[in-house]
C-alpha cells in the first residue's frame, strides 16, 4: 500500500490515537520507508531522549509564557484573552508533512466538543507557514486554529523546541519533508510532541512532552484536569 492508502486504512480502524500511531509506525518502518531512513529516525529520537530535552520542558506547576500568535489569516490570537474566558489546551504541531501529528490533530478535533463543554479553548501551535497550516486545517477538518510560531520562539519558551542534526536533514528532504520549504525559514527546528493545559491564572495544570514523535497522549487525558479546574472556578 502507498502511504495515503495506509493512512486511510488506519483512519477507519476505530483504534485509539496511540493505536493508530503504532499501526502507522509499523507500516511506515516495515513497508514504506528506506531502511537507512528508519535507522536515522531511530538514531535521532534516541539521541533526543538521551539528551534529556523533554525533562527540561515546562512542567505541571510552572507558569506558562504568554503569547500572541497569528492564525492562518494573520489575525492575532492572544493566550491572555483566551484565558480570560477559561482554561487553554495547547498542542504543539510539527507540520502537515507529519502523519503522526495529523492523527493527533484529528483526535483532538474529535475531542474538541468535550474540551469546549468543560469551558476550555483549544489551539495548535506550529512553525509551518500559514498556507501549510490552512491546508492542515482543511485536510484534517479542524474547527480550532493552528497558530504560526515562526522559528519556534514560543516552542522555545515552553522548552519543547529542538534542532535537527545534519544527518537527519538529508533524510527529511529525501522523505519529502524539507523544513526550509514547509516552515519558510532555515533553522531546522521542530517542537517535540507536547500537550499543555493552562489554568486561567497562567499555571500549567497538565503537561505531557515526549521526545519520541510517535508517542502522543490521548486527548481524553485532559478531561479530568479541565473538570478539576472547573470545580475551582
Coordinates of N, CA and C in Angstrom, one line a residue:
X1 N 0.8 -1.2 0.0 CA 0.0 0.0 0.0 C 0.9 1.2 0.0
X2 N 0.4 2.3 -0.6 CA 1.0 3.6 -0.5 C 0.8 4.2 0.9
X3 N 1.5 5.3 1.2 CA 1.3 6.0 2.4 C -0.1 6.4 2.6
X4 N -0.7 7.0 1.5 CA -2.1 7.5 1.6 C -3.1 6.4 1.8
X5 N -2.9 5.3 1.2 CA -3.7 4.1 1.4 C -3.6 3.6 2.8
X6 N -2.4 3.6 3.3 CA -2.1 3.2 4.7 C -2.8 4.1 5.7
X7 N -2.7 5.4 5.5 CA -3.3 6.4 6.4 C -4.9 6.2 6.3
X8 N -5.4 6.0 5.1 CA -6.9 5.9 5.0 C -7.4 4.7 5.8
X9 N -6.6 3.6 5.6 CA -7.0 2.3 6.3 C -6.9 2.5 7.8
X10 N -5.9 3.1 8.3 CA -5.7 3.3 9.8 C -6.8 4.2 10.3
X11 N -7.1 5.2 9.5 CA -8.1 6.2 10.0 C -9.5 5.5 10.2
X12 N -9.8 4.5 9.4 CA -11.1 3.8 9.5 C -11.0 2.7 10.6
X13 N -9.9 2.5 11.2 CA -9.7 1.3 12.1 C -10.5 1.4 13.4
X14 N -10.8 2.6 13.8 CA -11.5 2.7 15.1 C -10.6 2.6 16.3
X15 N -9.3 2.5 16.1 CA -8.3 2.4 17.2 C -8.2 3.7 17.9
X16 N -7.8 3.7 19.2 CA -7.5 5.0 19.9 C -6.3 5.6 19.2
X17 N -6.0 6.8 19.6 CA -4.9 7.6 19.0 C -3.6 6.8 19.0
X18 N -3.1 6.3 20.1 CA -1.8 5.7 20.2 C -1.9 4.4 19.4
X19 N -3.0 3.7 19.3 CA -3.1 2.5 18.5 C -2.9 2.8 17.0
X20 N -3.5 3.9 16.6 CA -3.3 4.4 15.2 C -1.8 4.7 14.9
X21 N -1.2 5.4 15.9 CA 0.2 5.8 15.7 C 1.1 4.6 15.7
X22 N 0.8 3.6 16.5 CA 1.6 2.3 16.5 C 1.4 1.6 15.2
X23 N 0.2 1.6 14.6 CA 0.0 0.9 13.4 C 0.7 1.6 12.2
X24 N 0.7 3.0 12.3 CA 1.4 3.7 11.3 C 2.9 3.5 11.3
X25 N 3.4 3.5 12.6 CA 4.9 3.3 12.7 C 5.3 1.9 12.1
X26 N 4.5 0.9 12.4 CA 4.8 -0.4 11.9 C 4.8 -0.4 10.4
X27 N 3.8 0.1 9.8 CA 3.7 0.1 8.3 C 4.7 0.9 7.7
X28 N 5.0 2.1 8.2 CA 5.9 3.0 7.7 C 7.3 2.5 7.7
X29 N 7.7 1.9 8.9 CA 9.1 1.5 9.0 C 9.3 0.1 8.4
X30 N 8.3 -0.7 8.2 CA 8.4 -2.0 7.7 C 8.3 -2.0 6.1
X31 N 7.3 -1.2 5.6 CA 7.0 -1.4 4.2 C 7.1 -0.1 3.4
X32 N 7.3 1.1 4.0 CA 7.3 2.3 3.2 C 8.6 3.0 3.2
X33 N 9.3 3.1 4.3 CA 10.5 4.0 4.4 C 11.7 3.1 4.1
X34 N 12.8 3.7 3.4 CA 14.0 3.0 3.2 C 14.7 2.7 4.6
X35 N 15.3 1.5 4.7 CA 15.9 1.1 6.0 C 16.9 2.2 6.5
X36 N 17.7 2.8 5.7 CA 18.6 3.9 6.1 C 17.9 5.0 6.8
X37 N 16.7 5.4 6.2 CA 15.9 6.5 6.8 C 15.4 6.1 8.1
X38 N 14.9 4.9 8.2 CA 14.4 4.4 9.5 C 15.5 4.4 10.6
X39 N 16.7 4.0 10.2 CA 17.8 4.0 11.1 C 18.1 5.4 11.6
X40 N 18.1 6.3 10.7 CA 18.4 7.7 11.0 C 17.3 8.3 12.0
X41 N 16.1 8.0 11.7 CA 15.0 8.5 12.5 C 15.1 7.9 13.9
X42 N 15.4 6.6 14.0 CA 15.6 6.0 15.4 C 16.8 6.6 16.1
X43 N 17.9 6.8 15.4 CA 19.1 7.4 16.0 C 18.8 8.8 16.5
X44 N 18.1 9.6 15.8 CA 17.8 11.0 16.2 C 16.9 11.0 17.4
X45 N 15.9 10.1 17.4 CA 14.9 10.0 18.5 C 15.7 9.6 19.8
X46 N 16.5 8.6 19.7 CA 17.3 8.1 20.8 C 18.2 9.1 21.3
X47 N 18.8 9.9 20.4 CA 19.7 11.0 20.9 C 19.0 12.1 21.6
X48 N 17.8 12.4 21.1 CA 17.0 13.4 21.7 C 16.5 13.0 23.1
X49 N 16.1 11.7 23.2 CA 15.7 11.2 24.6 C 16.9 11.2 25.5
X50 N 18.1 10.8 25.0 CA 19.3 10.7 25.9 C 19.7 12.1 26.3
X51 N 19.4 13.1 25.5 CA 19.8 14.5 25.9 C 19.1 15.0 27.1
X52 N 17.9 14.4 27.4 CA 17.1 14.9 28.5 C 16.3 16.1 28.1
X53 N 16.1 16.4 26.8 CA 15.4 17.6 26.4 C 14.0 17.6 27.0
X54 N 13.3 16.5 26.9 CA 11.9 16.5 27.4 C 11.8 16.8 28.9
X55 N 12.8 16.5 29.6 CA 12.8 16.8 31.1 C 13.0 18.2 31.4
X56 N 13.5 19.0 30.4 CA 13.8 20.4 30.6 C 12.6 21.3 30.2
X57 N 11.6 20.7 29.6 CA 10.4 21.4 29.1 C 9.6 21.9 30.3
X58 N 8.8 22.9 30.1 CA 7.9 23.3 31.2 C 7.0 22.2 31.7
X59 N 6.8 22.2 33.0 CA 6.0 21.1 33.6 C 4.8 21.6 34.4
X60 N 4.0 20.7 34.9 CA 2.9 21.0 35.7 C 3.4 21.8 36.9
X61 N 2.7 22.9 37.1 CA 3.0 23.8 38.2 C 3.8 25.0 37.8
X62 N 4.5 24.9 36.6 CA 5.2 26.1 36.1 C 4.2 27.1 35.6
X63 N 4.7 28.3 35.4 CA 3.9 29.4 34.8 C 4.1 29.4 33.3
X64 N 3.1 29.3 32.5 CA 3.2 29.3 31.0 C 3.5 30.7 30.5
X65 N 4.3 30.8 29.5 CA 4.6 32.1 28.9 C 3.3 32.6 28.2
X66 N 3.1 33.9 28.3 CA 2.0 34.5 27.5 C 2.5 34.6 26.0
X67 N 1.6 34.4 25.1 CA 1.9 34.5 23.7 C 0.8 35.1 22.9
X68 N 1.2 35.8 21.8 CA 0.2 36.3 20.8 C 0.8 35.8 19.5
X69 N 0.0 35.0 18.8 CA 0.5 34.4 17.5 C -0.6 34.6 16.4
X70 N -0.2 34.6 15.2 CA -1.2 34.8 14.1 C -1.9 33.5 13.8
X71 N -3.2 33.6 13.5 CA -3.8 32.4 12.9 C -3.6 32.3 11.4
X72 N -4.2 31.4 10.7 CA -3.9 31.2 9.2 C -4.2 32.5 8.4
X73 N -5.1 33.3 8.9 CA -5.5 34.5 8.2 C -4.7 35.8 8.6
X74 N -3.8 35.6 9.5 CA -3.0 36.7 10.0 C -3.6 37.4 11.2
X75 N -4.7 36.9 11.7 CA -5.3 37.6 12.9 C -4.6 37.2 14.2
X76 N -4.2 38.1 15.0 CA -3.5 37.8 16.3 C -4.4 37.1 17.2
X77 N -3.9 36.0 17.8 CA -4.6 35.3 18.9 C -3.8 35.3 20.1
X78 N -4.4 35.9 21.2 CA -3.7 36.1 22.5 C -4.0 35.0 23.5
X79 N -3.0 34.4 24.1 CA -3.3 33.5 25.1 C -4.0 34.1 26.3
X80 N -3.6 35.4 26.6 CA -4.2 36.1 27.7 C -5.7 36.3 27.5
X81 N -6.1 36.6 26.3 CA -7.5 36.8 26.1 C -8.3 35.5 26.1
X82 N -7.7 34.4 25.6 CA -8.3 33.1 25.7 C -8.5 32.7 27.1
X83 N -7.4 33.0 28.0 CA -7.5 32.6 29.4 C -8.5 33.4 30.2
X84 N -8.8 34.6 29.7 CA -9.9 35.4 30.3 C -11.2 34.6 30.2
X85 N -11.4 33.7 29.2 CA -12.6 33.0 29.0 C -12.7 31.7 29.7
X86 N -11.5 31.1 30.0 CA -11.4 29.8 30.6 C -10.1 29.1 30.4
X87 N -9.9 27.9 30.8 CA -8.6 27.2 30.6 C -8.2 27.1 29.1
X88 N -7.0 26.8 28.8 CA -6.5 26.8 27.4 C -5.7 25.5 27.3
X89 N -6.1 24.7 26.2 CA -5.4 23.5 25.8 C -4.6 23.8 24.6
X90 N -3.3 23.5 24.8 CA -2.3 23.8 23.7 C -1.6 22.6 23.3
X91 N -1.6 22.3 21.9 CA -0.8 21.2 21.4 C 0.2 21.8 20.4
X92 N 1.4 21.3 20.5 CA 2.5 21.7 19.5 C 2.5 20.7 18.4
X93 N 2.4 21.3 17.2 CA 2.2 20.5 15.9 C 3.4 20.7 15.0
X94 N 4.0 19.6 14.6 CA 5.2 19.6 13.8 C 4.9 20.1 12.4
X95 N 3.9 19.6 11.8 CA 3.5 20.1 10.5 C 2.7 19.2 9.6
X96 N 2.2 19.7 8.5 CA 1.4 18.9 7.7 C 2.1 17.7 7.1
X97 N 3.4 17.7 7.0 CA 4.1 16.6 6.4 C 4.2 15.4 7.4
X98 N 3.8 15.6 8.6 CA 4.0 14.5 9.6 C 2.7 13.8 9.9
X99 N 2.5 12.6 9.4 CA 1.2 11.9 9.5 C 0.9 11.5 11.0
X100 N 1.9 11.3 11.8 CA 1.7 11.1 13.2 C 1.0 12.3 13.8
X101 N 1.5 13.5 13.5 CA 0.9 14.7 14.0 C -0.5 15.0 13.5
X102 N -0.8 14.6 12.3 CA -2.1 14.8 11.7 C -3.1 13.9 12.4
X103 N -2.7 12.7 12.8 CA -3.6 11.8 13.6 C -3.9 12.5 14.9
X104 N -2.9 13.1 15.5 CA -3.1 13.8 16.8 C -4.1 14.9 16.6
X105 N -4.0 15.7 15.5 CA -4.9 16.8 15.3 C -6.4 16.3 15.1
X106 N -6.5 15.2 14.3 CA -7.9 14.7 14.1 C -8.5 14.2 15.4
X107 N -7.6 13.5 16.2 CA -8.1 13.0 17.5 C -8.5 14.2 18.4
X108 N -7.8 15.3 18.4 CA -8.2 16.5 19.1 C -9.5 17.1 18.6
X109 N -9.7 17.1 17.3 CA -10.9 17.6 16.8 C -12.1 16.8 17.2
X110 N -11.9 15.5 17.3 CA -13.0 14.6 17.8 C -13.3 14.9 19.3
X111 N -12.3 15.3 20.0 CA -12.4 15.6 21.4 C -12.8 17.0 21.7
X112 N -12.8 17.9 20.7 CA -13.0 19.3 20.9 C -14.3 19.6 21.5
X113 N -15.4 19.0 21.1 CA -16.7 19.3 21.9 C -16.6 19.1 23.4
X114 N -15.9 18.0 23.7 CA -15.8 17.6 25.2 C -14.9 18.7 25.9
X115 N -13.8 19.1 25.1 CA -13.0 20.1 25.7 C -13.7 21.4 25.9
X116 N -14.4 21.8 24.9 CA -15.1 23.1 25.0 C -16.3 23.1 26.0
X117 N -16.9 21.9 26.1 CA -18.0 21.8 27.1 C -17.5 21.9 28.5
X118 N -16.2 21.8 28.7 CA -15.6 21.9 30.0 C -15.0 23.3 30.2
X119 N -15.4 24.2 29.2 CA -15.1 25.6 29.4 C -13.8 26.1 28.8
X120 N -13.1 25.2 28.1 CA -11.7 25.5 27.6 C -11.7 25.8 26.1
X121 N -10.6 26.5 25.8 CA -10.3 26.7 24.4 C -9.2 25.8 23.9
X122 N -9.1 25.5 22.6 CA -8.1 24.6 22.1 C -7.4 25.3 20.9
X123 N -6.0 25.3 21.0 CA -5.2 25.8 19.9 C -4.0 24.8 19.6
X124 N -3.6 24.8 18.3 CA -2.4 24.1 18.0 C -1.4 25.2 17.6
X125 N -0.1 24.9 17.9 CA 1.0 25.9 17.6 C 2.0 25.2 16.7
X126 N 2.3 25.8 15.5 CA 3.2 25.2 14.6 C 4.2 26.2 14.0
X127 N 5.4 25.7 13.6 CA 6.3 26.6 12.9 C 6.1 26.7 11.4
X128 N 5.2 25.9 10.9 CA 5.0 25.9 9.5 C 4.3 27.2 9.0
X129 N 4.4 27.5 7.7 CA 3.8 28.7 7.1 C 2.3 28.7 7.2
X130 N 1.7 29.9 7.1 CA 0.3 30.0 7.2 C -0.5 29.2 6.1
X131 N 0.1 29.2 4.9 CA -0.6 28.4 3.9 C -0.6 26.9 4.2
X132 N 0.5 26.4 4.8 CA 0.5 25.0 5.1 C -0.4 24.7 6.3
X133 N -0.5 25.6 7.2 CA -1.5 25.5 8.3 C -2.9 25.5 7.8
X134 N -3.2 26.4 6.9 CA -4.5 26.4 6.3 C -4.9 25.1 5.6
X135 N -3.9 24.5 4.9 CA -4.1 23.2 4.3 C -4.3 22.2 5.4
X136 N -3.5 22.2 6.5 CA -3.7 21.3 7.6 C -5.1 21.3 8.1
X137 N -5.6 22.5 8.3 CA -6.9 22.7 8.9 C -8.0 22.1 8.0
X138 N -7.8 22.3 6.7 CA -8.8 21.8 5.7 C -8.7 20.3 5.6
X139 N -7.5 19.8 5.4 CA -7.4 18.3 5.3 C -7.8 17.5 6.5
X140 N -7.5 18.1 7.7 CA -7.9 17.4 8.9 C -9.2 17.8 9.5
X141 N -10.0 18.6 8.8 CA -11.3 19.0 9.2 C -11.4 19.7 10.5
X142 N -10.4 20.6 10.8 CA -10.3 21.2 12.1 C -11.2 22.4 12.3
X143 N -11.8 22.6 13.5 CA -12.6 23.7 13.8 C -11.8 24.6 14.8
X144 N -10.6 24.2 15.2 CA -9.8 25.0 16.1 C -8.6 25.6 15.3
X145 N -8.0 26.7 15.8 CA -6.9 27.3 15.0 C -5.6 26.7 15.1
X146 N -4.8 26.8 14.0 CA -3.3 26.5 14.1 C -2.6 27.8 14.0
X147 N -1.9 28.1 15.1 CA -1.2 29.4 15.2 C 0.2 29.3 14.7
X148 N 0.7 30.4 14.0 CA 2.0 30.4 13.4 C 3.1 30.8 14.4
X149 N 4.1 29.9 14.7 CA 5.2 30.2 15.6 C 6.5 30.2 14.8
X150 N 6.7 31.3 14.0 CA 7.8 31.4 13.1 C 9.1 31.2 13.8
X151 N 9.9 30.2 13.4 CA 11.2 30.0 14.1 C 11.1 29.3 15.4
X152 N 9.9 29.0 15.8 CA 9.7 28.2 17.1 C 10.0 29.0 18.3
X153 N 9.7 30.3 18.3 CA 10.1 31.1 19.5 C 9.2 30.8 20.7
X154 N 7.9 30.5 20.5 CA 7.1 30.1 21.6 C 7.4 28.7 22.1
X155 N 7.7 27.8 21.1 CA 8.1 26.5 21.4 C 9.3 26.5 22.3
X156 N 10.2 27.4 22.0 CA 11.5 27.5 22.8 C 11.1 28.0 24.2
X157 N 10.2 28.9 24.4 CA 9.8 29.4 25.7 C 9.2 28.3 26.5
X158 N 8.5 27.4 25.9 CA 7.9 26.2 26.6 C 9.0 25.1 26.8
X159 N 10.1 25.3 26.1 CA 11.2 24.3 26.3 C 11.0 23.1 25.4
X160 N 10.2 23.1 24.4 CA 10.0 22.0 23.6 C 10.6 22.0 22.2
X161 N 11.3 23.1 21.9 CA 12.0 23.2 20.5 C 13.3 22.5 20.6
X162 N 13.6 21.8 19.5 CA 14.9 21.2 19.3 C 15.4 21.4 17.9
X163 N 16.7 21.2 17.6 CA 17.3 21.4 16.3 C 17.7 20.1 15.7
X164 N 17.3 19.8 14.5 CA 17.6 18.6 13.8 C 19.0 18.5 13.5
X165 N 19.7 17.3 13.8 CA 21.1 17.2 13.4 C 21.2 17.1 11.9
X166 N 22.4 17.4 11.4 CA 22.7 17.5 10.0 C 22.3 16.2 9.3
X167 N 22.6 15.0 9.8 CA 22.3 13.8 9.1 C 20.8 13.6 8.9
X168 N 20.0 14.1 9.8 CA 18.6 14.0 9.7 C 17.9 14.9 8.7
X169 N 18.6 16.0 8.4 CA 18.1 17.0 7.5 C 18.0 16.4 6.1
X170 N 19.0 15.6 5.7 CA 19.0 15.0 4.4 C 17.9 13.9 4.3
X171 N 17.7 13.2 5.4 CA 16.6 12.2 5.4 C 15.3 12.9 5.3
X172 N 15.1 14.0 5.9 CA 13.8 14.7 5.8 C 13.6 15.1 4.4
X173 N 14.6 15.7 3.7 CA 14.5 16.1 2.3 C 14.1 14.9 1.4
X174 N 14.8 13.8 1.7 CA 14.6 12.6 0.9 C 13.1 12.0 1.0
X175 N 12.6 12.2 2.2 CA 11.2 11.8 2.5 C 10.2 12.8 2.2
X176 N 10.6 13.9 1.6 CA 9.6 15.0 1.2 C 9.2 15.9 2.3
X177 N 10.1 16.0 3.3 CA 9.7 16.9 4.4 C 10.9 17.9 4.7
X178 N 11.2 18.7 3.6 CA 12.2 19.7 3.7 C 11.6 20.9 4.5
X179 N 12.1 21.1 5.7 CA 11.6 22.1 6.6 C 11.8 23.5 6.2
X180 N 12.8 23.7 5.3 CA 13.0 25.1 4.8 C 11.9 25.5 3.9
X181 N 11.2 24.5 3.3 CA 10.1 24.8 2.4 C 8.8 24.9 3.2
X182 N 8.6 23.9 4.1 CA 7.4 23.9 4.9 C 7.3 25.0 5.9
X183 N 8.4 25.4 6.5 CA 8.4 26.4 7.6 C 8.8 27.8 7.1
X184 N 9.3 27.9 5.9 CA 9.7 29.2 5.3 C 10.9 29.8 5.9
X185 N 11.7 29.1 6.6 CA 13.0 29.6 7.2 C 13.9 28.4 7.4
X186 N 15.1 28.6 7.7 CA 16.1 27.5 7.6 C 16.8 27.2 9.0
X187 N 16.0 27.3 10.0 CA 16.5 27.0 11.4 C 16.6 25.5 11.6
X188 N 15.8 24.7 10.8 CA 15.7 23.3 11.0 C 15.4 22.9 12.5
X189 N 14.4 23.6 13.0 CA 13.9 23.3 14.4 C 12.5 22.8 14.3
X190 N 12.1 22.0 15.3 CA 10.8 21.4 15.4 C 10.4 21.4 16.9
X191 N 9.1 21.4 17.2 CA 8.7 21.1 18.6 C 8.6 19.6 18.8
X192 N 9.0 19.2 20.1 CA 8.7 17.8 20.5 C 7.2 17.7 20.6
X193 N 6.6 16.5 20.5 CA 5.2 16.3 20.8 C 4.9 16.8 22.2
X194 N 4.0 17.7 22.3 CA 3.7 18.3 23.6 C 2.2 18.8 23.7
X195 N 1.6 18.5 24.8 CA 0.3 19.0 25.1 C 0.3 19.6 26.5
X196 N -0.4 20.8 26.6 CA -0.4 21.5 27.8 C -1.9 21.9 28.1
X197 N -2.2 21.9 29.4 CA -3.5 22.6 29.8 C -3.0 23.8 30.7
X198 N -3.4 25.0 30.4 CA -3.0 26.2 31.2 C -4.3 26.7 31.9
X199 N -4.2 26.8 33.2 CA -5.3 27.4 34.0 C -5.4 28.9 33.8
X200 N -6.5 29.4 34.2 CA -6.7 30.8 34.0 C -5.7 31.8 34.6
X201 N -5.1 31.3 35.7 CA -4.1 32.2 36.3 C -2.7 32.0 35.7
X202 N -2.6 31.2 34.6 CA -1.4 31.0 33.8 C -0.6 29.9 34.3
X203 N -1.0 29.2 35.3 CA -0.3 28.0 35.8 C -0.5 26.8 34.9
X204 N 0.5 26.0 34.6 CA 0.3 24.8 33.8 C -0.3 23.7 34.7
X205 N -1.5 23.3 34.3 CA -2.2 22.3 35.1 C -2.0 20.9 34.6
X206 N -1.5 20.8 33.4 CA -1.2 19.4 32.8 C -0.1 19.7 31.7
X207 N 0.9 18.7 31.7 CA 1.9 18.8 30.7 C 2.3 17.4 30.3
X208 N 2.4 17.2 29.1 CA 2.8 15.9 28.5 C 3.7 16.2 27.3
X209 N 5.0 15.9 27.5 CA 6.0 16.1 26.5 C 6.8 14.8 26.2
X210 N 7.0 14.5 25.0 CA 7.7 13.3 24.6 C 8.7 13.5 23.5
X211 N 9.9 13.1 23.7 CA 10.9 13.3 22.7 C 10.7 12.3 21.5
X212 N 9.9 11.3 21.7 CA 9.6 10.4 20.6 C 8.3 10.9 19.8
X213 N 8.5 11.2 18.6 CA 7.4 11.8 17.8 C 6.3 10.8 17.5
X214 N 6.5 9.5 17.8 CA 5.4 8.6 17.5 C 4.6 8.3 18.8
X215 N 4.8 9.1 19.8 CA 4.1 8.9 21.1 C 3.3 10.2 21.4
X216 N 2.0 10.1 21.5 CA 1.2 11.2 21.8 C 0.2 10.8 22.9
X217 N -0.2 11.7 23.8 CA -1.2 11.4 24.8 C -2.6 11.4 24.2
X218 N -3.5 10.6 24.7 CA -4.9 10.6 24.3 C -5.5 11.9 24.7
X219 N -6.3 12.5 23.8 CA -6.9 13.8 24.2 C -7.8 13.7 25.4
X220 N -8.3 12.6 25.7 CA -9.2 12.4 26.9 C -8.5 12.6 28.2
X221 N -7.1 12.6 28.1 CA -6.3 12.8 29.4 C -6.5 14.1 30.0
X222 N -6.9 15.1 29.1 CA -7.1 16.5 29.7 C -8.5 16.7 30.3
X223 N -9.5 15.7 30.1 CA -10.8 15.9 30.6 C -10.9 16.1 32.1
X224 N -10.3 15.1 32.9 CA -10.4 15.3 34.3 C -9.6 16.5 34.8
X225 N -8.6 17.0 34.1 CA -7.9 18.2 34.5 C -8.8 19.4 34.4
X226 N -9.5 19.4 33.2 CA -10.4 20.6 33.0 C -11.6 20.5 34.0
X227 N -12.0 19.3 34.3 CA -13.1 19.2 35.3 C -12.7 19.7 36.7
X228 N -11.5 19.4 37.0 CA -10.9 19.9 38.3 C -10.8 21.4 38.3
X229 N -10.3 21.9 37.2 CA -10.2 23.4 37.1 C -11.6 24.0 37.2
X230 N -12.6 23.4 36.6 CA -13.9 23.9 36.6 C -14.5 24.0 38.0
X231 N -14.1 23.0 38.8 CA -14.6 22.9 40.2 C -14.0 24.0 41.1
X232 N -12.8 24.5 40.7 CA -12.1 25.5 41.4 C -12.6 26.9 41.1
X233 N -13.2 27.0 39.9 CA -13.6 28.4 39.4 C -14.8 28.9 40.3

